GROMACS .gro file of C-alpha atoms in nm:
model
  344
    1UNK     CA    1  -0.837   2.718   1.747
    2UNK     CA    2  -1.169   2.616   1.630
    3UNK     CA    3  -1.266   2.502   1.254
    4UNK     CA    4  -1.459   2.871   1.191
    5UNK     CA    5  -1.156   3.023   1.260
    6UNK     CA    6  -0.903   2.817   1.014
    7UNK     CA    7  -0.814   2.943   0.666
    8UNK     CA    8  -0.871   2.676   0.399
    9UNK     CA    9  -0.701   2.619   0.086
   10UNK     CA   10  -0.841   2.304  -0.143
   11UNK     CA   11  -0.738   2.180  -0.444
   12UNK     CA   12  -0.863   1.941  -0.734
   13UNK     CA   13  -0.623   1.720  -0.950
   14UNK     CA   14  -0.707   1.567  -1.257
   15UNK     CA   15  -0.532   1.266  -1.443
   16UNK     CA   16  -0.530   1.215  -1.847
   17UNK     CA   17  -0.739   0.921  -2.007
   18UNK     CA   18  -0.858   1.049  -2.313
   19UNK     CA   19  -1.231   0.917  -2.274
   20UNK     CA   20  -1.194   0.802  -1.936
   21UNK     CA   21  -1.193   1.146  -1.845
   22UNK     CA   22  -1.615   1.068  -1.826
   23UNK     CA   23  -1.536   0.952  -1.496
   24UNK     CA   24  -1.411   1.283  -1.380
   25UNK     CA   25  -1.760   1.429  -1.504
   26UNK     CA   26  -1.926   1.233  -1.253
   27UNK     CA   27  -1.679   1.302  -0.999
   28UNK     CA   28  -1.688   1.640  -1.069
   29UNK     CA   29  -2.096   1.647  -1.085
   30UNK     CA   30  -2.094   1.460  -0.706
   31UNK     CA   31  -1.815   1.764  -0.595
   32UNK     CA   32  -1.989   2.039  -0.715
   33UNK     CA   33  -2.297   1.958  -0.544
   34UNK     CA   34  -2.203   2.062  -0.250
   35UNK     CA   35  -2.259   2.436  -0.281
   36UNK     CA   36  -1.906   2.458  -0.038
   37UNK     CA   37  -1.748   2.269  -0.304
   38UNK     CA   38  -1.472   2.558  -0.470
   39UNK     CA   39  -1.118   2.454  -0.480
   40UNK     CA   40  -0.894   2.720  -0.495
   41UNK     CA   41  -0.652   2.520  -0.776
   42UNK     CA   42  -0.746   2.298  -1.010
   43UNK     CA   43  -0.498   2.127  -1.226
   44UNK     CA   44  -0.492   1.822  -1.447
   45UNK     CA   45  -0.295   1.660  -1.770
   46UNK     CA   46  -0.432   1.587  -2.092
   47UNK     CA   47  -0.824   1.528  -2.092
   48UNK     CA   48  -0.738   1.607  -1.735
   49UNK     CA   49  -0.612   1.991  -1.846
   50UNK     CA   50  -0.930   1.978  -2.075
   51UNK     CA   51  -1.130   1.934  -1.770
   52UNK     CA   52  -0.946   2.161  -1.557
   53UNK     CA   53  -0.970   2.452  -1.842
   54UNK     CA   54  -1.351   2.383  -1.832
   55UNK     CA   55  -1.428   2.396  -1.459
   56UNK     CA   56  -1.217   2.685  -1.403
   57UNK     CA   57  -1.268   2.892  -1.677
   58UNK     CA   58  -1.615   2.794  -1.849
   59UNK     CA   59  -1.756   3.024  -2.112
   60UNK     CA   60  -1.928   3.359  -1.976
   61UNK     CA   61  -2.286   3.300  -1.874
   62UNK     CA   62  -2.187   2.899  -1.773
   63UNK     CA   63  -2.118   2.724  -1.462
   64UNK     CA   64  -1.872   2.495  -1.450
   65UNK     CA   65  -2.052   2.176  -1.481
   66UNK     CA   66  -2.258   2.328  -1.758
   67UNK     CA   67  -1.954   2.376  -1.993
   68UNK     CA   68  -1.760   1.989  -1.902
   69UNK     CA   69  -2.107   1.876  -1.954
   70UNK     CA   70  -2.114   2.033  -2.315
   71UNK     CA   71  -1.797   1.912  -2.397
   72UNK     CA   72  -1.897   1.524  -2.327
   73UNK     CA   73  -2.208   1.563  -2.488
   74UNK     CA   74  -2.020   1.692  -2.821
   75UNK     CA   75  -1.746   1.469  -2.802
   76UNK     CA   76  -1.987   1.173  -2.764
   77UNK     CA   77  -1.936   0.961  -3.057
   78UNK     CA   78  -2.293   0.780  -3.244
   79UNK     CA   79  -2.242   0.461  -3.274
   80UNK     CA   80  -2.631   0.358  -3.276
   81UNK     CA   81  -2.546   0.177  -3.633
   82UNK     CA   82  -2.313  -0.037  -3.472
   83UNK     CA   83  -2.369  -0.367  -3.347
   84UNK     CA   84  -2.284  -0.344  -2.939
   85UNK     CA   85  -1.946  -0.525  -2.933
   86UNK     CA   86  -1.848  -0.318  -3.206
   87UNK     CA   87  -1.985   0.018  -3.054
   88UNK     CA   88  -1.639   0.114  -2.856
   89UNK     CA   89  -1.482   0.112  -3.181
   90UNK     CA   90  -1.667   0.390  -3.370
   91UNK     CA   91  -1.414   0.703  -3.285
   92UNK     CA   92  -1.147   0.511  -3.470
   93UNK     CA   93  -1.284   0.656  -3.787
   94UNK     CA   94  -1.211   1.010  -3.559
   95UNK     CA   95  -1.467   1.214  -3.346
   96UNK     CA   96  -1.581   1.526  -3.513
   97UNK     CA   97  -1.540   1.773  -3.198
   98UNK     CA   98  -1.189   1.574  -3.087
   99UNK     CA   99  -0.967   1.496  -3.319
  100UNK     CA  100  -1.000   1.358  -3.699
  101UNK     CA  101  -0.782   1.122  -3.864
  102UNK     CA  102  -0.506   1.214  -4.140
  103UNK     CA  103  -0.538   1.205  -4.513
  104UNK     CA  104  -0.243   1.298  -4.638
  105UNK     CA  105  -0.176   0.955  -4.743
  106UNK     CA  106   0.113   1.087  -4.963
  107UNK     CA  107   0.300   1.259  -4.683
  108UNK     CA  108   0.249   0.895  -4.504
  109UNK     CA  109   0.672   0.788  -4.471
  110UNK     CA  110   0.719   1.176  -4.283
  111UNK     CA  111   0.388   1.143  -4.022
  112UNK     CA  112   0.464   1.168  -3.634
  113UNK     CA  113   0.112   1.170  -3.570
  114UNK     CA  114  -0.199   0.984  -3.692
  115UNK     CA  115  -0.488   1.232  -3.632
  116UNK     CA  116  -0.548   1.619  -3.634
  117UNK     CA  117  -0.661   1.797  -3.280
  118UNK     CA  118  -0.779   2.125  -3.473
  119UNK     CA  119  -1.181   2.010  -3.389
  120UNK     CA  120  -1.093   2.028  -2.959
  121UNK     CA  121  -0.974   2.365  -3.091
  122UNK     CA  122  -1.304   2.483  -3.189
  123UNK     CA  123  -1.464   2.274  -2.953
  124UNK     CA  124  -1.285   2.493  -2.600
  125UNK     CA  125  -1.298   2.796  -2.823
  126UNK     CA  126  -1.682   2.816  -2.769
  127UNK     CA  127  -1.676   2.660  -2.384
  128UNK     CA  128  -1.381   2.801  -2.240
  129UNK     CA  129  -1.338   3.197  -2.161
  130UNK     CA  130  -1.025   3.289  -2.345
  131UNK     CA  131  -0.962   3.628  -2.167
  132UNK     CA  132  -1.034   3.483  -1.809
  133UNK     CA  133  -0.756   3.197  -1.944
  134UNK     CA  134  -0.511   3.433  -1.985
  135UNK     CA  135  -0.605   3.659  -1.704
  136UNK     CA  136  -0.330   3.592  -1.342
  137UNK     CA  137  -0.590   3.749  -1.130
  138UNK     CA  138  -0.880   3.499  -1.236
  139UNK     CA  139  -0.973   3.253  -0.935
  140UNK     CA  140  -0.993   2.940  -0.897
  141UNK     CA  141  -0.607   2.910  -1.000
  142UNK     CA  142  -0.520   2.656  -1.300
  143UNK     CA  143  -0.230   2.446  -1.407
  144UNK     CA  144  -0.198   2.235  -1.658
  145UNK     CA  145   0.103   2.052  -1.804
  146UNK     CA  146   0.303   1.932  -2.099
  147UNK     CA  147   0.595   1.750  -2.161
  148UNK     CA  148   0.902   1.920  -2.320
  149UNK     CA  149   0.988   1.697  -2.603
  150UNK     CA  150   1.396   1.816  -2.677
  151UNK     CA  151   1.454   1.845  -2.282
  152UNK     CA  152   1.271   1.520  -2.194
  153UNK     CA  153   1.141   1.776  -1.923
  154UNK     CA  154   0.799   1.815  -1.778
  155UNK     CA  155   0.677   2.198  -1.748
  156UNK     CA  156   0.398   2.321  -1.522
  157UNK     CA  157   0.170   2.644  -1.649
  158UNK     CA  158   0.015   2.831  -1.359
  159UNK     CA  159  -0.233   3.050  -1.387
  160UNK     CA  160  -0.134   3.278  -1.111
  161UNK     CA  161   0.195   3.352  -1.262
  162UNK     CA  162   0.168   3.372  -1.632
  163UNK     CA  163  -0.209   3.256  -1.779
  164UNK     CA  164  -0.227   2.955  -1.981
  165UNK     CA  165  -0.334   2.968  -2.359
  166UNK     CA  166  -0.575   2.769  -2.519
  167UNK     CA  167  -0.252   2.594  -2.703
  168UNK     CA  168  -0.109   2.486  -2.344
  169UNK     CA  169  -0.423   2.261  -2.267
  170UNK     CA  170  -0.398   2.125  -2.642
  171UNK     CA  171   0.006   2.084  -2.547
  172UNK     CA  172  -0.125   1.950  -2.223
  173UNK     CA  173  -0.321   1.676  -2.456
  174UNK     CA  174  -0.144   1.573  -2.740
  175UNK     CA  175  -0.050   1.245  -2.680
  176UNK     CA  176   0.176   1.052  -2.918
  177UNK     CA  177   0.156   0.904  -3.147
  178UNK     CA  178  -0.200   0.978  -3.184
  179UNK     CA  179  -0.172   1.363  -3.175
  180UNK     CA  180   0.088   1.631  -3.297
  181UNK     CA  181   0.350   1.795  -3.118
  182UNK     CA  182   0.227   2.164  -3.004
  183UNK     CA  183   0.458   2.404  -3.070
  184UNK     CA  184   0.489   2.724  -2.794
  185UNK     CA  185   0.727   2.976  -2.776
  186UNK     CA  186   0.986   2.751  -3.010
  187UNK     CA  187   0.927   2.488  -2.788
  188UNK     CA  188   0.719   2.130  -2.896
  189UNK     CA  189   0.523   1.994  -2.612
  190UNK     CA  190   0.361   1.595  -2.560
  191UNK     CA  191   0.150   1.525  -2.326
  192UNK     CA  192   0.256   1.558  -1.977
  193UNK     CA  193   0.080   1.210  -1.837
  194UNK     CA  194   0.432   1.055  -2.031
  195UNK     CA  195   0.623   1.189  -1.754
  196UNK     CA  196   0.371   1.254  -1.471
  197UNK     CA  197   0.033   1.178  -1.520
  198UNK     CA  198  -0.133   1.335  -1.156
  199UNK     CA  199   0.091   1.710  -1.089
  200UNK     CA  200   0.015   1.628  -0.734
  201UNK     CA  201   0.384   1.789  -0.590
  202UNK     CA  202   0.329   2.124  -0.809
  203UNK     CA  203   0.003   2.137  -0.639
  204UNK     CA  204   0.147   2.110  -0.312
  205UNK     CA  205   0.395   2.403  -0.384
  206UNK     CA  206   0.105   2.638  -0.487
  207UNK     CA  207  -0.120   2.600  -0.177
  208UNK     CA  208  -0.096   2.776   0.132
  209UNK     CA  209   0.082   2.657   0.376
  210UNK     CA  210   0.063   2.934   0.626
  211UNK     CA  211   0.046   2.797   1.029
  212UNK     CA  212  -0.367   2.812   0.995
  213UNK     CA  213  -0.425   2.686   0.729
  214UNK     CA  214  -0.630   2.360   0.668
  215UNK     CA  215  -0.512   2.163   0.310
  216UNK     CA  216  -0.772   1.940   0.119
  217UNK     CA  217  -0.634   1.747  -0.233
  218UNK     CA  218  -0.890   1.555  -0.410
  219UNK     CA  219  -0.725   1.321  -0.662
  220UNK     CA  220  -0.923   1.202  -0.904
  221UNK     CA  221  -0.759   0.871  -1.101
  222UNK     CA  222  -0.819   0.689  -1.406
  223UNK     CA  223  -0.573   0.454  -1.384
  224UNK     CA  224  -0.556   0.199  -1.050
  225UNK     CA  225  -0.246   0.125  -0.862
  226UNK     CA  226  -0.351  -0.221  -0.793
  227UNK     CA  227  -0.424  -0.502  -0.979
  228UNK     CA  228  -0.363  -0.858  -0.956
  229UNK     CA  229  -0.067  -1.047  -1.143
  230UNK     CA  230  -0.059  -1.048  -1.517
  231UNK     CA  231  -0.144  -1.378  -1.652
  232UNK     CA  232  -0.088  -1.337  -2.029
  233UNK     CA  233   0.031  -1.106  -2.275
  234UNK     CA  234  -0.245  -0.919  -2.334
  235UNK     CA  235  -0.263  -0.827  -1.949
  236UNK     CA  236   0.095  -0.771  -1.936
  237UNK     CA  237   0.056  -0.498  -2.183
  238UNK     CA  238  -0.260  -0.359  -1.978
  239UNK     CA  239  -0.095  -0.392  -1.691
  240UNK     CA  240   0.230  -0.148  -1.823
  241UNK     CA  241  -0.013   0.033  -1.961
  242UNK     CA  242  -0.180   0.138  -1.616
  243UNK     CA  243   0.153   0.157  -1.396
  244UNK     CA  244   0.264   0.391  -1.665
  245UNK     CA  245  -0.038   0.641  -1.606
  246UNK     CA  246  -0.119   0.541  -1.274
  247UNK     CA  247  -0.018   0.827  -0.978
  248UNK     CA  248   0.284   0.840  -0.790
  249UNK     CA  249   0.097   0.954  -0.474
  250UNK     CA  250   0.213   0.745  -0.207
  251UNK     CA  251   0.574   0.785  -0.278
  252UNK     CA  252   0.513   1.209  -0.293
  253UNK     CA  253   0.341   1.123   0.037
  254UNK     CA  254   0.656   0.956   0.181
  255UNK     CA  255   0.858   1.235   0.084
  256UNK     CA  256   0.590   1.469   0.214
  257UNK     CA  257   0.620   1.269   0.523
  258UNK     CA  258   0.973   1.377   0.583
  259UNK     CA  259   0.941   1.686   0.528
  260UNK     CA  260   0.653   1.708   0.783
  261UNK     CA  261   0.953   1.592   1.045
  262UNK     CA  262   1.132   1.871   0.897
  263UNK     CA  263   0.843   2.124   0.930
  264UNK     CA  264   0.764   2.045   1.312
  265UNK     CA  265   1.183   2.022   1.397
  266UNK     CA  266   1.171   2.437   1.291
  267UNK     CA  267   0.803   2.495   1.425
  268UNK     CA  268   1.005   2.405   1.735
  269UNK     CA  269   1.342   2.625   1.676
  270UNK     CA  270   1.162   2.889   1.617
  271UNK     CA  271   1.038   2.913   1.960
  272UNK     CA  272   1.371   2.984   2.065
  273UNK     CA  273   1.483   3.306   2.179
  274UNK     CA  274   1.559   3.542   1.923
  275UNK     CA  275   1.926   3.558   2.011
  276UNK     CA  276   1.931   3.204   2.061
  277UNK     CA  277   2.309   3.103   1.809
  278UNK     CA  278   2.088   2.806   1.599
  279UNK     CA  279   1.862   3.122   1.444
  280UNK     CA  280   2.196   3.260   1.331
  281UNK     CA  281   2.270   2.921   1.191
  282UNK     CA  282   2.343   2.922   0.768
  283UNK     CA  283   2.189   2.596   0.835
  284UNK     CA  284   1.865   2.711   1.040
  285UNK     CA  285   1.831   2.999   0.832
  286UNK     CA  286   1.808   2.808   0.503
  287UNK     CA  287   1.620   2.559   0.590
  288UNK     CA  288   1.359   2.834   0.733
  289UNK     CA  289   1.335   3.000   0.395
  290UNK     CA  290   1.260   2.718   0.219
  291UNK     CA  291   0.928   2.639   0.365
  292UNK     CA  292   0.892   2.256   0.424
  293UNK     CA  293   0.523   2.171   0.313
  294UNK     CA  294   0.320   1.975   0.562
  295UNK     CA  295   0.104   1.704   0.474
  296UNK     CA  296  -0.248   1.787   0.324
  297UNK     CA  297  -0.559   1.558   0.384
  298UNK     CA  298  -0.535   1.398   0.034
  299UNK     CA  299  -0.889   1.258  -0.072
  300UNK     CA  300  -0.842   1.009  -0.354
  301UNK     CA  301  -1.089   0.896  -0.606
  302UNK     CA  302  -1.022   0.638  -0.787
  303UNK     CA  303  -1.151   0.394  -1.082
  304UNK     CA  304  -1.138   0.022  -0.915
  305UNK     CA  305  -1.092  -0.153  -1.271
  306UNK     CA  306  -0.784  -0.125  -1.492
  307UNK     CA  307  -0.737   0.076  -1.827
  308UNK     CA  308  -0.795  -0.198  -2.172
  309UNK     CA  309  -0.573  -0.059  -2.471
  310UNK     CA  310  -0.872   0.072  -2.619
  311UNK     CA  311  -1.110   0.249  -2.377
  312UNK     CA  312  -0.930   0.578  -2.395
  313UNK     CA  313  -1.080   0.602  -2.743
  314UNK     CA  314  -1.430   0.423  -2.644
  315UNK     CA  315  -1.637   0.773  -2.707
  316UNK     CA  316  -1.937   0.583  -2.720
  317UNK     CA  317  -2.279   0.755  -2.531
  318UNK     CA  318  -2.353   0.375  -2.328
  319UNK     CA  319  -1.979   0.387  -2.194
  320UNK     CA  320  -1.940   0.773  -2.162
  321UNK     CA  321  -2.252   0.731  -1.912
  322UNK     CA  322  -2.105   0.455  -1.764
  323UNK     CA  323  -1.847   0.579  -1.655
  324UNK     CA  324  -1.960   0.939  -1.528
  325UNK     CA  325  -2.238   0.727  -1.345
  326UNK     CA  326  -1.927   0.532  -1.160
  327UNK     CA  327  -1.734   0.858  -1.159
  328UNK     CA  328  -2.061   0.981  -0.908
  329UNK     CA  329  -2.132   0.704  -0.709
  330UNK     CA  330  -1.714   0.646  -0.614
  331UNK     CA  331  -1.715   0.991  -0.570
  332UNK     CA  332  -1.993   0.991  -0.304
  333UNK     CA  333  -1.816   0.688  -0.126
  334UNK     CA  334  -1.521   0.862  -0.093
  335UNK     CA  335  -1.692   1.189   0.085
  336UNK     CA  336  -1.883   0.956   0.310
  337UNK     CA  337  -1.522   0.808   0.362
  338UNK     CA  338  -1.426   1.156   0.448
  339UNK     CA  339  -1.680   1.270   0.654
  340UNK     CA  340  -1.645   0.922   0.821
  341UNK     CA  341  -1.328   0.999   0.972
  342UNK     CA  342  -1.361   1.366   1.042
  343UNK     CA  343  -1.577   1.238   1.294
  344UNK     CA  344  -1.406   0.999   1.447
   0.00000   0.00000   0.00000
């Protein structure tokens, strides 16, 4: 069967950073460039989900790029009356579109949370289409997730089954002990990077997975697997840091591995006659209804240099450039990667 001929289903996954999520402007910029670019899912965590929300559902009248590209620029933090060194520092005083610090100094001894999320509120109220958030039928599809805090569970919100809110991307976001817990339905909600910072396996389960069909995942990460040994304490705590947030890809491709034996062993039963005893199998017949995925092309993007403790608050304009610029250019290498091998 020729490539005209093949159904494709593509999706785009999005880690949490806070402002390393520039990077996944770039990326996102390089992406959408191609005009063929439009992932049928997109899903991310924390600034991740923020991204997601904006791609997928920007405000009426914008194109996706338009609206993440709004969000940077109002979440970019002055810090002109700084001296350089000092300039990654300024959002510690808060960011006026992202979050501002407490002042309930009295209520100090009771705080589980340092700063207030109500301005990314009002911020995604103005880029993000509310109704098309809520709406099932809306394409591309988007999920987002947030950690349960009571169940110590993590919870995925599809779009195609029940639309997200607005308070499941700030759930999706509110990372202790920085942020609030959001409260949904009874429930309070963290930040779903604490248990699983790249929702690659959900993703897998929403695709299509039909016996044409042609899967694309592009992962975009924040955080690098690899780095070299810690040295001292201050890169042992960046290195936890990044194994903490880093993806878990290469063991859900393992797994996805097996299950591809599993996939071809039925392929092959179910050439047998339809009388044949194995379809009457329990065995046969269970395994058949649960659908064992197969492998997607997975196309990973990926920041080369490891996560400091501070540069998910660095919302300074020289290092939110910085890093969309390297979010681009890794972006491109990793296409021409793609393309590379297609070929061959």
């Amino acid at each position: 069967m020729n490539g005209s001929s093949r159904a494709a289903r593509s999706a785009l996954v999005l880690q949490g950073g806070g402002a390393l999520g520039a990077y996944e402007l770039g990326a996102a910029r390089r992406l959408y460039e191609d005009s063929s670019f439009a992932p049928d899912l997109i899903a991310g965590v924390s600034i991740g989900a923020i991204t997601a929300a904006l791609l997928a559902r920007p405000a009426r009248g914008a194109r996706p790029i338009e609206a993440l590209e709004e969000f940077w620029r109002q979440v970019t933090v002055s810090s002109w009356f700084l001296p350089p060194p000092l300039r990654q520092y300024a959002s510690i005083f808060g960011n006026p579109n992202f979050f501002v610090p407490r002042l309930d100094l009295f209520t100090l001894t009771s705080w589980t949370n340092f700063c207030d999320l109500g301005p990314l509120r009002h911020t995604l109220k103005q880029l993000v289409d509310l109704d098309a958030l809520a709406d099932p039928s809306v394409v591309p599809q988007l999920l987002v997730t947030a950690t349960d805090v009571e169940a110590g569970q993590i919870e995925y919100f599809y779009s195609a089954k029940r639309g997200p809110s607005l308070d499941h991307i700030i759930a999706s976001s509110s990372l202790p002990p920085s942020f609030a817990m959001t409260v949904i339905d009874g429930k309070s909600y963290w930040d779903g990077g604490l248990l699983d910072n790249t929702p690659l396996g959900a993703v897998l389960e929403a695709l299509d997975d039909g016996p044409n069909v042609n899967r694309t995942v592009y992962v975009v990460n924040l955080f690098p697997n690899k780095a070299p040994l810690p040295r001292t304490m201050a890169e042992v705590a960046e290195r936890a840091l990044n194994l903490q947030f880093a993806n878990k890809t290469n063991e859900d491709l393992k797994l996805m591995g097996r299950f591809n034996e599993v996939a071809q062993l039925m392929d092959a039963l179910d050439g047998l006659p339809q009388n044949h005893p194995i379809r009457n199998a329990p065995a046969f017949k269970a395994v058949k209804k649960r659908r064992y995925l197969r492998v997607p092309q997975i196309i990973s993007i990926t920041r080369p240099e490891q996560v400091g403790s501070f540069d998910g608050g660095d919302f300074s304009a020289e290092t939110i450039k910085q890093r969309s610029d390297e979010g681009y250019a890794q972006t491109e290498q990793a296409l021409k990667a793609k393309e590379f091998v297609a070929h061959v």
